[in-house]
Amino acid sequence: DSQGPDSPPPPGALVLMCGLPAAGKSTLSAALLRDGAKELLPRLAPFGVSAVRVFWLSFDDVLGNLAAACGHTGYSPELWHQARDSVLRSVRHHFGVACGDGPPPAPLAQLGESGGGSGSSGGAPASGGDSFDVVLLDDNMHYRSMRRVYHRLARDGRLGCCTLCLPLPLAEALRRNATRQESARVADATVSHMAEVLQWPDPARHPWECSTISLPSASSSGAGAEPFPWDRLAPLLAAAVPAGPPNGEEAEEARAEAAAATAASAAHALDLRLRA
């Protein structure tokens, strides 16, 4: 359902990143965290929004901090799944969507500020009331089912949801990855594997992926970068995902989700083994 001046805005929106390692997802997230509240507020005001807050959650940071807290140095599929579940449950809880049994989830601000690649910005309305909360989910999201999890969350919470795609040729991704600090570098075999299996949004076959923006690739120095399309992003965030599961897709994608989680966990294990 599209939103407009005569209908209340959703309580917030999710922004999913999709792209290879070294495509610039964290750099983009940092820029959106820095400028998002200022740039989005005037563009969302016609939809009834009076304040904007932005949260940046880096999946790698959450996993790294969880491993550090446990004193774990090797690969652990349990920690990998625990980290992803921690992000999902915290986002669900923040927007008042049931998050199942278990310990209370960490607040978004606490989860986001636990690492160097996360954070929050913006504030509450000066006149009281609720802010429009934008959550940036910084992950490769290379399997469609990974994005589907958060699209369903947006549907259940009546949130907006948009995927930002950062396409990058494999050769350039490998070149950029080689210039990273060793601790942030991903094994070339892992990057190549992700390039092979990456499922870009395909709205023609999966209409729920229609809220997608593909961003042109810039050089690693930032030269040639085009202005960020705030005018395109704002109305997508203001449009709540329609209620109700799509006909015939829910069971199929639930099976795909389980398979993708297993494959992603295996890819992460391969990456850590190759780093050792």
Coordinates of C-alpha atoms in Angstrom, one line a residue:
D1 CA 0.0 0.0 0.0
S2 CA 1.5 3.3 -1.0
Q3 CA 1.6 6.1 1.6
G4 CA 0.7 9.7 1.1
P5 CA 0.0 12.9 2.9
D6 CA -3.5 11.6 3.9
S7 CA -2.3 8.3 5.4
P8 CA 0.0 7.8 8.4
P9 CA 3.6 6.9 7.7
P10 CA 5.0 3.6 8.7
P11 CA 7.0 3.6 11.9
G12 CA 10.2 3.2 10.0
A13 CA 12.0 1.2 7.2
L14 CA 14.7 -1.3 6.6
V15 CA 17.5 -0.7 4.1
L16 CA 19.2 -3.9 2.9
M17 CA 22.7 -3.9 1.3
C18 CA 23.4 -6.4 -1.5
G19 CA 26.8 -6.8 -3.1
L20 CA 30.2 -8.6 -3.0
P21 CA 32.8 -8.0 -0.3
A22 CA 34.7 -4.7 -1.0
A23 CA 31.8 -3.3 -3.1
G24 CA 31.5 -0.4 -0.7
K25 CA 28.6 -1.4 1.5
S26 CA 30.1 -0.2 4.7
T27 CA 31.4 3.0 3.2
L28 CA 27.9 3.7 1.9
S29 CA 26.4 2.8 5.2
A30 CA 28.7 5.2 7.0
A31 CA 27.6 8.0 4.6
L32 CA 23.9 7.2 5.0
L33 CA 24.4 7.2 8.8
R34 CA 26.1 10.6 8.6
D35 CA 23.7 12.3 6.2
G36 CA 20.5 10.2 6.4
A37 CA 18.5 12.1 9.0
K38 CA 19.3 15.4 7.5
E39 CA 18.6 14.3 3.9
L40 CA 15.6 12.2 4.5
L41 CA 13.6 14.4 6.9
P42 CA 12.5 17.1 4.3
R43 CA 11.8 14.3 1.8
L44 CA 9.7 12.3 4.2
A45 CA 7.9 15.3 5.8
P46 CA 5.1 15.2 3.1
F47 CA 4.3 11.7 4.3
G48 CA 3.8 12.9 7.9
V49 CA 7.3 12.3 9.3
S50 CA 8.5 14.8 11.8
A51 CA 11.9 13.2 12.8
V52 CA 14.2 10.6 11.5
R53 CA 16.7 8.4 13.2
V54 CA 19.2 6.2 11.4
F55 CA 20.7 2.9 12.8
W56 CA 23.6 1.1 11.1
L57 CA 24.1 -2.6 12.0
S58 CA 27.1 -4.4 10.6
F59 CA 26.7 -8.2 10.7
D60 CA 30.4 -8.7 10.7
D61 CA 30.8 -6.4 13.7
V62 CA 28.1 -8.3 15.6
L63 CA 29.7 -11.6 14.9
G64 CA 33.2 -10.3 15.8
N65 CA 32.1 -8.9 19.1
L66 CA 30.1 -12.0 20.0
A67 CA 33.2 -14.2 19.2
A68 CA 35.4 -11.8 21.3
A69 CA 33.0 -11.9 24.2
C70 CA 33.1 -15.7 24.1
G71 CA 36.9 -15.9 23.7
H72 CA 36.4 -17.8 20.4
T73 CA 39.1 -17.5 17.8
G74 CA 38.1 -20.2 15.3
Y75 CA 35.0 -20.7 13.1
S76 CA 31.8 -21.6 15.0
P77 CA 28.6 -22.2 13.0
E78 CA 26.7 -21.7 16.3
L79 CA 28.1 -18.2 16.7
W80 CA 27.5 -17.4 13.1
H81 CA 23.8 -18.3 13.4
Q82 CA 23.6 -16.7 16.9
A83 CA 24.9 -13.4 15.5
R84 CA 22.5 -13.3 12.6
D85 CA 19.6 -14.2 15.0
S86 CA 20.7 -11.5 17.4
V87 CA 20.4 -8.8 14.6
L88 CA 17.0 -10.2 13.5
R89 CA 15.6 -10.4 17.0
S90 CA 16.8 -6.9 17.9
V91 CA 15.3 -5.4 14.8
R92 CA 12.0 -7.2 15.3
H93 CA 11.9 -6.1 19.0
H94 CA 12.7 -2.5 18.1
F95 CA 9.6 -2.3 15.8
G96 CA 7.3 -4.2 18.1
V97 CA 7.3 -7.4 16.0
A98 CA 7.2 -10.6 18.1
C99 CA 10.7 -12.1 18.3
G100 CA 9.9 -15.5 19.9
D101 CA 11.4 -17.0 23.0
G102 CA 14.8 -16.4 24.4
P103 CA 16.6 -13.6 26.3
P104 CA 15.5 -10.0 25.7
P105 CA 17.2 -8.7 22.5
A106 CA 19.8 -6.0 22.7
P107 CA 18.5 -2.5 21.9
L108 CA 19.4 -1.3 18.4
A109 CA 21.6 1.5 19.7
Q110 CA 23.6 -0.9 21.9
L111 CA 23.9 -3.5 19.2
G112 CA 24.9 -0.9 16.6
E113 CA 27.4 0.9 18.8
S114 CA 29.2 -2.3 19.8
G115 CA 31.6 -2.2 16.7
G116 CA 33.5 0.2 14.6
G117 CA 31.3 -0.3 11.6
S118 CA 28.0 0.5 13.3
G119 CA 26.1 3.3 15.0
S120 CA 23.1 5.5 15.2
S121 CA 22.2 9.1 14.4
G122 CA 19.2 11.5 14.4
G123 CA 16.8 12.2 17.2
A124 CA 13.2 12.3 18.5
P125 CA 10.8 15.0 17.4
A126 CA 11.1 18.3 19.2
S127 CA 7.3 18.3 19.7
G128 CA 7.1 14.8 21.0
G129 CA 5.8 11.7 19.3
D130 CA 7.6 9.0 17.3
S131 CA 10.5 9.2 15.0
F132 CA 10.8 7.4 11.7
D133 CA 13.6 4.9 12.3
V134 CA 15.7 3.7 9.3
V135 CA 17.7 0.6 10.0
L136 CA 20.7 0.0 7.6
L137 CA 21.5 -3.7 7.5
D138 CA 25.1 -4.0 6.3
D139 CA 25.7 -7.5 5.0
N140 CA 26.3 -9.1 1.6
M141 CA 22.7 -10.4 1.5
H142 CA 23.9 -12.5 -1.5
Y143 CA 21.0 -15.0 -1.2
R144 CA 17.5 -13.9 -1.9
S145 CA 16.3 -15.7 1.1
M146 CA 18.5 -13.6 3.4
R147 CA 16.7 -10.5 2.1
R148 CA 13.3 -12.3 2.3
V149 CA 13.6 -12.7 6.0
Y150 CA 13.7 -8.9 6.4
H151 CA 11.0 -8.3 3.9
R152 CA 8.7 -10.5 5.9
L153 CA 9.7 -8.6 9.0
A154 CA 8.8 -5.3 7.2
R155 CA 5.5 -6.8 6.2
D156 CA 4.7 -7.9 9.8
G157 CA 5.7 -4.6 11.2
R158 CA 4.1 -2.5 8.5
L159 CA 7.5 -1.0 7.6
G160 CA 9.1 0.3 4.4
C161 CA 11.8 -1.9 2.9
C162 CA 14.3 -1.1 0.2
T163 CA 17.4 -3.0 -1.2
L164 CA 20.4 -1.0 -2.3
C165 CA 22.5 -3.0 -4.8
L166 CA 26.2 -2.3 -5.4
P167 CA 27.2 -4.3 -8.5
L168 CA 30.9 -4.6 -9.0
P169 CA 32.9 -6.8 -11.4
L170 CA 34.6 -9.7 -9.7
A171 CA 38.1 -8.5 -10.8
E172 CA 37.5 -5.1 -9.2
A173 CA 36.1 -6.7 -6.0
L174 CA 39.3 -8.9 -5.8
R175 CA 41.5 -5.9 -6.4
R176 CA 39.8 -3.8 -3.7
N177 CA 39.8 -6.7 -1.3
A178 CA 43.5 -7.1 -1.7
T179 CA 44.1 -3.5 -0.5
R180 CA 42.1 -4.0 2.7
Q181 CA 43.7 -4.5 6.1
E182 CA 44.5 -8.2 6.7
S183 CA 41.8 -8.5 9.4
A184 CA 39.1 -7.3 7.0
R185 CA 40.3 -9.2 3.9
V186 CA 38.2 -12.0 2.6
A187 CA 39.7 -15.0 0.9
D188 CA 39.7 -14.7 -2.9
A189 CA 38.0 -18.1 -3.2
T190 CA 35.2 -16.8 -1.0
V191 CA 34.7 -13.7 -3.0
S192 CA 34.7 -15.7 -6.2
H193 CA 32.2 -18.1 -4.8
M194 CA 29.9 -15.3 -3.7
A195 CA 30.1 -13.8 -7.2
E196 CA 28.9 -17.2 -8.7
V197 CA 26.0 -17.6 -6.4
L198 CA 24.9 -14.0 -5.8
Q199 CA 21.2 -13.6 -6.5
W200 CA 20.5 -10.0 -7.4
P201 CA 16.9 -8.7 -6.8
D202 CA 14.7 -9.8 -9.7
P203 CA 11.3 -8.0 -9.4
A204 CA 10.0 -9.6 -12.6
R205 CA 10.1 -13.0 -11.0
H206 CA 9.8 -11.9 -7.4
P207 CA 7.5 -8.8 -7.2
W208 CA 8.3 -8.3 -3.5
E209 CA 11.7 -7.1 -4.6
C210 CA 10.4 -4.2 -6.5
S211 CA 11.7 -1.6 -4.0
T212 CA 15.3 -1.8 -5.3
I213 CA 17.9 0.8 -6.2
S214 CA 21.0 -0.2 -8.1
L215 CA 23.9 2.2 -7.5
P216 CA 26.6 2.8 -10.0
S217 CA 30.0 1.6 -9.0
A218 CA 32.6 4.3 -8.1
S219 CA 36.3 4.0 -8.0
S220 CA 37.8 3.0 -4.6
S221 CA 39.0 6.5 -4.2
G222 CA 35.5 7.9 -4.6
A223 CA 36.3 9.6 -7.9
G224 CA 33.4 9.6 -10.3
A225 CA 30.8 8.8 -7.6
E226 CA 27.3 10.1 -8.5
P227 CA 25.1 11.9 -5.9
F228 CA 23.1 9.5 -3.8
P229 CA 19.5 9.2 -5.0
W230 CA 17.7 10.5 -1.9
D231 CA 14.7 11.5 -3.9
R232 CA 14.2 7.9 -5.1
L233 CA 14.9 6.3 -1.7
A234 CA 12.5 8.4 0.4
P235 CA 9.2 7.4 -1.2
L236 CA 10.3 3.7 -1.1
L237 CA 10.9 3.9 2.6
A238 CA 7.6 5.7 3.2
A239 CA 5.6 2.9 1.5
A240 CA 4.8 0.1 4.0
V241 CA 5.1 -3.4 2.7
P242 CA 1.5 -4.7 2.1
A243 CA 0.2 -7.1 4.7
G244 CA -0.3 -10.8 4.0
P245 CA 2.1 -13.4 2.5
P246 CA 2.3 -13.6 -1.3
N247 CA 0.3 -16.4 -2.7
G248 CA 2.3 -19.6 -3.1
E249 CA 5.7 -18.2 -2.2
E250 CA 5.9 -18.5 1.6
A251 CA 6.6 -22.3 1.9
E252 CA 8.9 -22.4 -1.1
E253 CA 11.0 -19.5 0.2
A254 CA 11.1 -20.9 3.7
R255 CA 12.8 -24.0 2.3
A256 CA 15.1 -21.9 0.3
E257 CA 15.9 -19.8 3.3
A258 CA 17.1 -22.9 5.3
A259 CA 19.2 -24.1 2.4
A260 CA 20.7 -20.6 1.9
A261 CA 21.6 -20.3 5.6
T262 CA 23.4 -23.6 5.4
A263 CA 25.3 -22.6 2.3
A264 CA 26.2 -19.2 3.7
S265 CA 27.5 -20.7 6.9
A266 CA 29.6 -23.1 4.9
A267 CA 31.0 -20.2 2.8
H268 CA 31.9 -18.4 6.0
A269 CA 33.6 -21.5 7.3
L270 CA 35.6 -21.8 4.1
D271 CA 36.7 -18.1 4.3
L272 CA 38.0 -18.6 7.9
R273 CA 39.8 -21.8 7.0
L274 CA 41.5 -20.0 4.0
R275 CA 42.5 -17.1 6.2
A276 CA 44.2 -19.4 8.8

